[in-house]
mmCIF file of C-alpha atoms in Angstrom:
data_model
loop_
_atom_site.group_PDB
_atom_site.id
_atom_site.type_symbol
_atom_site.label_atom_id
_atom_site.label_comp_id
_atom_site.label_asym_id
_atom_site.label_seq_id
_atom_site.Cartn_x
_atom_site.Cartn_y
_atom_site.Cartn_z
ATOM 1 C CA SER G 1 0.000 0.000 0.000
ATOM 2 C CA TYR G 2 1.056 3.567 -0.640
ATOM 3 C CA VAL G 3 2.834 5.416 2.165
ATOM 4 C CA LEU G 4 3.095 9.153 2.803
ATOM 5 C CA THR G 5 5.844 10.381 5.114
ATOM 6 C CA GLN G 6 5.706 13.672 7.011
ATOM 7 C CA PRO G 7 8.084 15.100 9.624
ATOM 8 C CA PRO G 8 6.483 14.841 13.073
ATOM 9 C CA SER G 9 7.115 18.480 13.871
ATOM 10 C CA VAL G 10 8.119 21.818 12.402
ATOM 11 C CA SER G 11 8.820 24.965 14.420
ATOM 12 C CA VAL G 12 8.972 28.538 13.173
ATOM 13 C CA ALA G 13 8.907 32.004 14.648
ATOM 14 C CA PRO G 14 6.019 34.357 13.895
ATOM 15 C CA GLY G 15 6.462 36.124 10.587
ATOM 16 C CA GLU G 16 8.739 33.413 9.217
ATOM 17 C CA THR G 17 7.933 30.825 6.544
ATOM 18 C CA ALA G 18 6.983 27.260 7.444
ATOM 19 C CA ARG G 19 7.527 24.452 4.987
ATOM 20 C CA ILE G 20 5.887 21.104 5.690
ATOM 21 C CA THR G 21 6.901 18.225 3.462
ATOM 22 C CA CYS G 22 5.100 15.070 2.426
ATOM 23 C CA GLY G 23 7.089 12.295 0.786
ATOM 24 C CA GLY G 24 5.938 9.374 -1.299
ATOM 25 C CA ASN G 25 7.066 7.257 -4.225
ATOM 26 C CA ASN G 26 6.556 9.250 -7.431
ATOM 27 C CA LEU G 27 4.258 11.569 -5.484
ATOM 28 C CA GLY G 28 4.508 14.182 -8.219
ATOM 29 C CA SER G 29 2.276 12.022 -10.394
ATOM 30 C CA LYS G 30 -0.531 12.208 -7.849
ATOM 31 C CA SER G 31 -2.819 14.968 -6.631
ATOM 32 C CA VAL G 32 -2.026 15.987 -3.071
ATOM 33 C CA HIS G 33 -4.442 17.642 -0.666
ATOM 34 C CA TRP G 34 -3.613 19.274 2.670
ATOM 35 C CA TYR G 35 -5.670 19.690 5.835
ATOM 36 C CA GLN G 36 -5.201 21.768 8.954
ATOM 37 C CA GLN G 37 -6.457 20.408 12.258
ATOM 38 C CA ARG G 38 -6.445 22.592 15.327
ATOM 39 C CA PRO G 39 -6.667 20.880 18.738
ATOM 40 C CA GLY G 40 -10.108 19.500 19.446
ATOM 41 C CA GLN G 41 -11.431 20.455 16.030
ATOM 42 C CA ALA G 42 -12.235 18.713 12.780
ATOM 43 C CA PRO G 43 -9.796 18.940 9.871
ATOM 44 C CA VAL G 44 -10.128 21.826 7.454
ATOM 45 C CA LEU G 45 -9.040 21.719 3.810
ATOM 46 C CA VAL G 46 -6.299 24.282 3.114
ATOM 47 C CA ILE G 47 -4.860 23.124 -0.235
ATOM 48 C CA TYR G 48 -6.294 20.807 -2.876
ATOM 49 C CA TYR G 49 -4.952 19.453 -6.135
ATOM 50 C CA ASN G 50 -1.392 20.305 -5.084
ATOM 51 C CA ARG G 51 -1.732 24.091 -5.170
ATOM 52 C CA ASP G 52 -5.353 25.254 -5.211
ATOM 53 C CA ARG G 53 -6.739 27.177 -2.252
ATOM 54 C CA PRO G 54 -10.360 26.895 -1.090
ATOM 55 C CA SER G 55 -12.238 30.121 -0.597
ATOM 56 C CA GLY G 56 -11.539 31.598 2.807
ATOM 57 C CA ILE G 57 -8.007 30.209 3.075
ATOM 58 C CA PRO G 58 -5.420 33.012 3.197
ATOM 59 C CA GLU G 59 -2.982 33.471 0.315
ATOM 60 C CA ARG G 60 -0.232 32.802 2.839
ATOM 61 C CA PHE G 61 -0.973 29.102 2.292
ATOM 62 C CA SER G 62 0.491 27.585 -0.861
ATOM 63 C CA GLY G 63 1.416 24.154 -2.145
ATOM 64 C CA SER G 64 3.688 22.437 -4.603
ATOM 65 C CA ASN G 65 4.324 18.872 -5.709
ATOM 66 C CA SER G 66 7.197 17.459 -7.728
ATOM 67 C CA GLY G 67 9.235 14.292 -7.831
ATOM 68 C CA ASN G 68 8.786 12.435 -4.569
ATOM 69 C CA THR G 69 7.878 15.414 -2.397
ATOM 70 C CA ALA G 70 4.914 17.695 -1.908
ATOM 71 C CA THR G 71 5.300 20.832 0.182
ATOM 72 C CA LEU G 72 2.826 22.976 2.068
ATOM 73 C CA THR G 73 4.250 26.460 2.541
ATOM 74 C CA ILE G 74 2.845 28.901 5.057
ATOM 75 C CA SER G 75 4.250 32.400 4.679
ATOM 76 C CA TRP G 76 4.175 35.052 7.396
ATOM 77 C CA VAL G 77 3.262 32.469 9.989
ATOM 78 C CA GLU G 78 0.868 33.579 12.714
ATOM 79 C CA ALA G 79 0.119 32.125 16.122
ATOM 80 C CA GLY G 80 -3.244 30.962 14.796
ATOM 81 C CA ASP G 81 -1.509 28.703 12.282
ATOM 82 C CA GLU G 82 -0.347 26.420 15.078
ATOM 83 C CA ALA G 83 -1.993 23.085 14.302
ATOM 84 C CA ASP G 84 -1.458 19.612 12.890
ATOM 85 C CA TYR G 85 -1.203 19.383 9.115
ATOM 86 C CA TYR G 86 -1.950 16.278 7.055
ATOM 87 C CA CYS G 87 -1.285 15.464 3.417
ATOM 88 C CA HIS G 88 -3.677 13.175 1.551
ATOM 89 C CA VAL G 89 -3.700 11.268 -1.742
ATOM 90 C CA TRP G 90 -5.740 8.613 -3.498
ATOM 91 C CA ASP G 91 -4.049 5.264 -4.091
ATOM 92 C CA SER G 92 -5.314 4.159 -7.487
ATOM 93 C CA THR G 93 -4.029 0.603 -7.049
ATOM 94 C CA ASN G 94 -6.644 -0.249 -4.426
ATOM 95 C CA HIS G 95 -9.010 2.749 -4.444
ATOM 96 C CA HIS G 96 -7.917 3.650 -0.936
ATOM 97 C CA GLN G 97 -7.357 7.100 0.490
ATOM 98 C CA VAL G 98 -4.024 7.644 2.226
ATOM 99 C CA PHE G 99 -3.063 10.231 4.835
ATOM 100 C CA GLY G 100 0.390 11.196 5.938
ATOM 101 C CA GLY G 101 1.186 10.786 9.610
ATOM 102 C CA GLY G 102 0.735 14.487 10.263
ATOM 103 C CA THR G 103 3.067 17.327 11.165
ATOM 104 C CA LYS G 104 2.643 19.456 14.260
ATOM 105 C CA LEU G 105 3.426 23.086 13.463
ATOM 106 C CA THR G 106 4.632 25.027 16.486
ATOM 107 C CA VAL G 107 4.825 28.798 16.375
ATOM 108 C CA LEU G 108 7.591 29.835 18.714
ATOM 109 C CA GLN Z 1 -24.131 26.224 4.256
ATOM 110 C CA VAL Z 2 -22.854 22.651 4.293
ATOM 111 C CA GLN Z 3 -23.439 20.830 7.541
ATOM 112 C CA LEU Z 4 -22.431 17.304 8.480
ATOM 113 C CA VAL Z 5 -23.561 16.090 11.887
ATOM 114 C CA GLU Z 6 -22.402 12.715 13.160
ATOM 115 C CA SER Z 7 -24.190 10.756 15.846
ATOM 116 C CA GLY Z 8 -24.362 7.267 17.303
ATOM 117 C CA GLY Z 9 -21.039 7.106 19.056
ATOM 118 C CA GLY Z 10 -20.599 5.821 22.586
ATOM 119 C CA VAL Z 11 -18.965 3.222 24.780
ATOM 120 C CA VAL Z 12 -19.331 -0.365 23.596
ATOM 121 C CA GLN Z 13 -17.850 -3.685 24.679
ATOM 122 C CA PRO Z 14 -15.407 -5.559 22.452
ATOM 123 C CA GLY Z 15 -17.184 -7.774 19.965
ATOM 124 C CA ARG Z 16 -20.355 -5.706 19.983
ATOM 125 C CA SER Z 17 -21.833 -3.548 17.230
ATOM 126 C CA LEU Z 18 -22.588 0.122 16.744
ATOM 127 C CA ARG Z 19 -24.103 2.191 13.942
ATOM 128 C CA LEU Z 20 -22.950 5.708 13.245
ATOM 129 C CA SER Z 21 -24.996 8.248 11.305
ATOM 130 C CA CYS Z 22 -24.040 11.444 9.514
ATOM 131 C CA ALA Z 23 -26.870 13.850 8.720
ATOM 132 C CA ALA Z 24 -26.084 16.096 5.765
ATOM 133 C CA SER Z 25 -27.592 19.423 4.777
ATOM 134 C CA GLY Z 26 -26.782 22.475 2.701
ATOM 135 C CA PHE Z 27 -25.883 20.612 -0.486
ATOM 136 C CA THR Z 28 -27.319 18.020 -2.870
ATOM 137 C CA PHE Z 29 -26.354 14.944 -0.868
ATOM 138 C CA SER Z 30 -27.250 12.494 -3.631
ATOM 139 C CA SER Z 31 -24.638 14.028 -5.947
ATOM 140 C CA TYR Z 32 -21.527 13.432 -3.840
ATOM 141 C CA GLY Z 33 -19.468 10.544 -2.622
ATOM 142 C CA MET Z 34 -18.947 10.391 1.124
ATOM 143 C CA HIS Z 35 -16.210 9.061 3.366
ATOM 144 C CA TRP Z 36 -15.648 8.005 6.954
ATOM 145 C CA VAL Z 37 -12.302 8.919 8.506
ATOM 146 C CA ARG Z 38 -11.253 8.135 12.064
ATOM 147 C CA GLN Z 39 -8.676 9.417 14.502
ATOM 148 C CA ALA Z 40 -7.500 7.356 17.468
ATOM 149 C CA PRO Z 41 -6.547 9.263 20.627
ATOM 150 C CA GLY Z 42 -3.359 11.222 20.043
ATOM 151 C CA LYS Z 43 -2.927 9.726 16.569
ATOM 152 C CA GLY Z 44 -3.287 10.851 12.984
ATOM 153 C CA LEU Z 45 -6.110 10.574 10.504
ATOM 154 C CA GLU Z 46 -7.002 7.123 9.177
ATOM 155 C CA TRP Z 47 -9.311 6.647 6.221
ATOM 156 C CA VAL Z 48 -12.050 4.077 6.894
ATOM 157 C CA ALA Z 49 -14.460 3.786 3.967
ATOM 158 C CA VAL Z 50 -16.015 5.515 0.965
ATOM 159 C CA ILE Z 51 -19.347 5.226 -0.795
ATOM 160 C CA SER Z 52 -20.170 6.650 -4.207
ATOM 161 C CA TYR Z 53 -22.932 9.186 -4.727
ATOM 162 C CA ASP Z 54 -25.489 6.503 -5.601
ATOM 163 C CA GLY Z 55 -24.234 3.804 -3.258
ATOM 164 C CA SER Z 56 -23.106 1.543 -6.077
ATOM 165 C CA ASN Z 57 -19.422 1.554 -5.180
ATOM 166 C CA LYS Z 58 -17.875 1.052 -1.757
ATOM 167 C CA TYR Z 59 -14.286 0.619 -0.605
ATOM 168 C CA TYR Z 60 -12.861 -0.112 2.804
ATOM 169 C CA ALA Z 61 -9.560 0.151 4.630
ATOM 170 C CA ASP Z 62 -7.987 -3.246 5.235
ATOM 171 C CA SER Z 63 -8.298 -2.701 8.997
ATOM 172 C CA VAL Z 64 -12.106 -2.660 8.850
ATOM 173 C CA LYS Z 65 -12.945 -4.722 5.779
ATOM 174 C CA GLY Z 66 -15.414 -7.469 6.589
ATOM 175 C CA ARG Z 67 -16.426 -5.811 9.872
ATOM 176 C CA PHE Z 68 -17.689 -2.363 8.843
ATOM 177 C CA THR Z 69 -20.345 -1.510 6.257
ATOM 178 C CA ILE Z 70 -20.861 1.931 4.766
ATOM 179 C CA SER Z 71 -24.263 2.852 3.375
ATOM 180 C CA ARG Z 72 -26.390 5.869 2.585
ATOM 181 C CA ASP Z 73 -30.017 6.928 2.294
ATOM 182 C CA ASN Z 74 -30.281 9.669 -0.307
ATOM 183 C CA PHE Z 75 -33.911 10.317 0.627
ATOM 184 C CA LYS Z 76 -32.962 10.996 4.239
ATOM 185 C CA ASN Z 77 -29.670 12.736 3.330
ATOM 186 C CA THR Z 78 -27.880 10.466 5.749
ATOM 187 C CA LEU Z 79 -24.664 8.455 5.661
ATOM 188 C CA TYR Z 80 -24.168 5.402 7.873
ATOM 189 C CA LEU Z 81 -21.372 3.251 9.182
ATOM 190 C CA GLN Z 82 -22.378 -0.101 10.628
ATOM 191 C CA MET Z 83 -19.570 -1.388 12.795
ATOM 192 C CA THR Z 84 -19.504 -4.995 13.999
ATOM 193 C CA SER Z 85 -17.010 -7.148 15.902
ATOM 194 C CA LEU Z 86 -15.578 -4.017 17.440
ATOM 195 C CA ARG Z 87 -12.076 -4.076 18.843
ATOM 196 C CA ALA Z 88 -10.188 -1.855 21.262
ATOM 197 C CA GLU Z 89 -8.174 -0.503 18.333
ATOM 198 C CA ASP Z 90 -11.381 0.845 16.775
ATOM 199 C CA THR Z 91 -11.529 3.420 19.563
ATOM 200 C CA ALA Z 92 -11.431 6.794 17.829
ATOM 201 C CA VAL Z 93 -13.287 9.906 16.826
ATOM 202 C CA TYR Z 94 -15.150 9.099 13.621
ATOM 203 C CA TYR Z 95 -15.635 11.867 11.067
ATOM 204 C CA CYS Z 96 -17.791 11.883 7.988
ATOM 205 C CA ALA Z 97 -16.426 13.895 5.096
ATOM 206 C CA LYS Z 98 -17.868 15.105 1.812
ATOM 207 C CA VAL Z 99 -15.894 14.968 -1.404
ATOM 208 C CA GLY Z 100 -15.429 18.142 -3.385
ATOM 209 C CA CYS Z 101 -15.769 16.682 -6.870
ATOM 210 C CA SER Z 102 -16.638 13.535 -8.784
ATOM 211 C CA SER Z 103 -13.204 12.047 -9.425
ATOM 212 C CA PRO Z 104 -11.757 9.366 -7.141
ATOM 213 C CA ASN Z 105 -8.647 11.447 -6.332
ATOM 214 C CA CYS Z 106 -10.800 14.187 -4.900
ATOM 215 C CA HIS Z 107 -10.258 16.227 -1.777
ATOM 216 C CA PHE Z 108 -12.565 16.294 1.253
ATOM 217 C CA ASP Z 109 -14.022 19.795 1.259
ATOM 218 C CA PHE Z 110 -16.208 19.517 4.357
ATOM 219 C CA TRP Z 111 -15.956 17.473 7.531
ATOM 220 C CA GLY Z 112 -18.329 16.845 10.382
ATOM 221 C CA GLN Z 113 -17.337 17.522 13.983
ATOM 222 C CA GLY Z 114 -16.953 13.825 14.726
ATOM 223 C CA THR Z 115 -18.462 11.297 17.108
ATOM 224 C CA GLN Z 116 -16.452 9.433 19.740
ATOM 225 C CA VAL Z 117 -16.444 5.634 19.739
ATOM 226 C CA THR Z 118 -14.850 3.882 22.705
ATOM 227 C CA VAL Z 119 -14.476 0.118 22.710
ATOM 228 C CA SER Z 120 -13.845 -1.100 26.228
ATOM 229 C CA SER Z 121 -14.978 -3.787 28.602
#
């Protein structure tokens, strides 16, 4: 089965840029989606189809996907961005959905 | 606006059954595939099952296949998850999620608030 690998944690100071990676075999050939989950809350979609932003998501959130790595970039990080972030793809070999293990973003 | 409200969670003994429901509103329920995703305490998201817009196609995670059944009632705008032979490792918050398009590699654009399932003797 397909595996997505994320770093357990990323820390940045306010105003800096956070980059959260998601690794997988030939991931660039797949469509990657990203979710933000604040403590005690349901996940919220922040990026879909690698780089598209849903309405209401700030332009500070952007995404890219190439080779074996997809990246969620959060510019001008704010305290309110502190959350867990998950990448997500569809595994066409078995019609399963796959999530990365999640990355906890800490704003210092 | 889109609303997904899960219900049916609770504390259940190992080996018993439970049925979760997800009441949908604010969109044309019968036009969208729906998923169940769970999250064990302190752990990440785990996909559980999907059902197509008309109920004709269903897929399950290996961890629940043969024990869980996903279904939907497009007249009642409700998604279900029938869980049998429950195990301690099924303990989690269960979320229903709506897909944002019609392709299988689609994102989940809306999520419910989740319902807690605890399997314990």
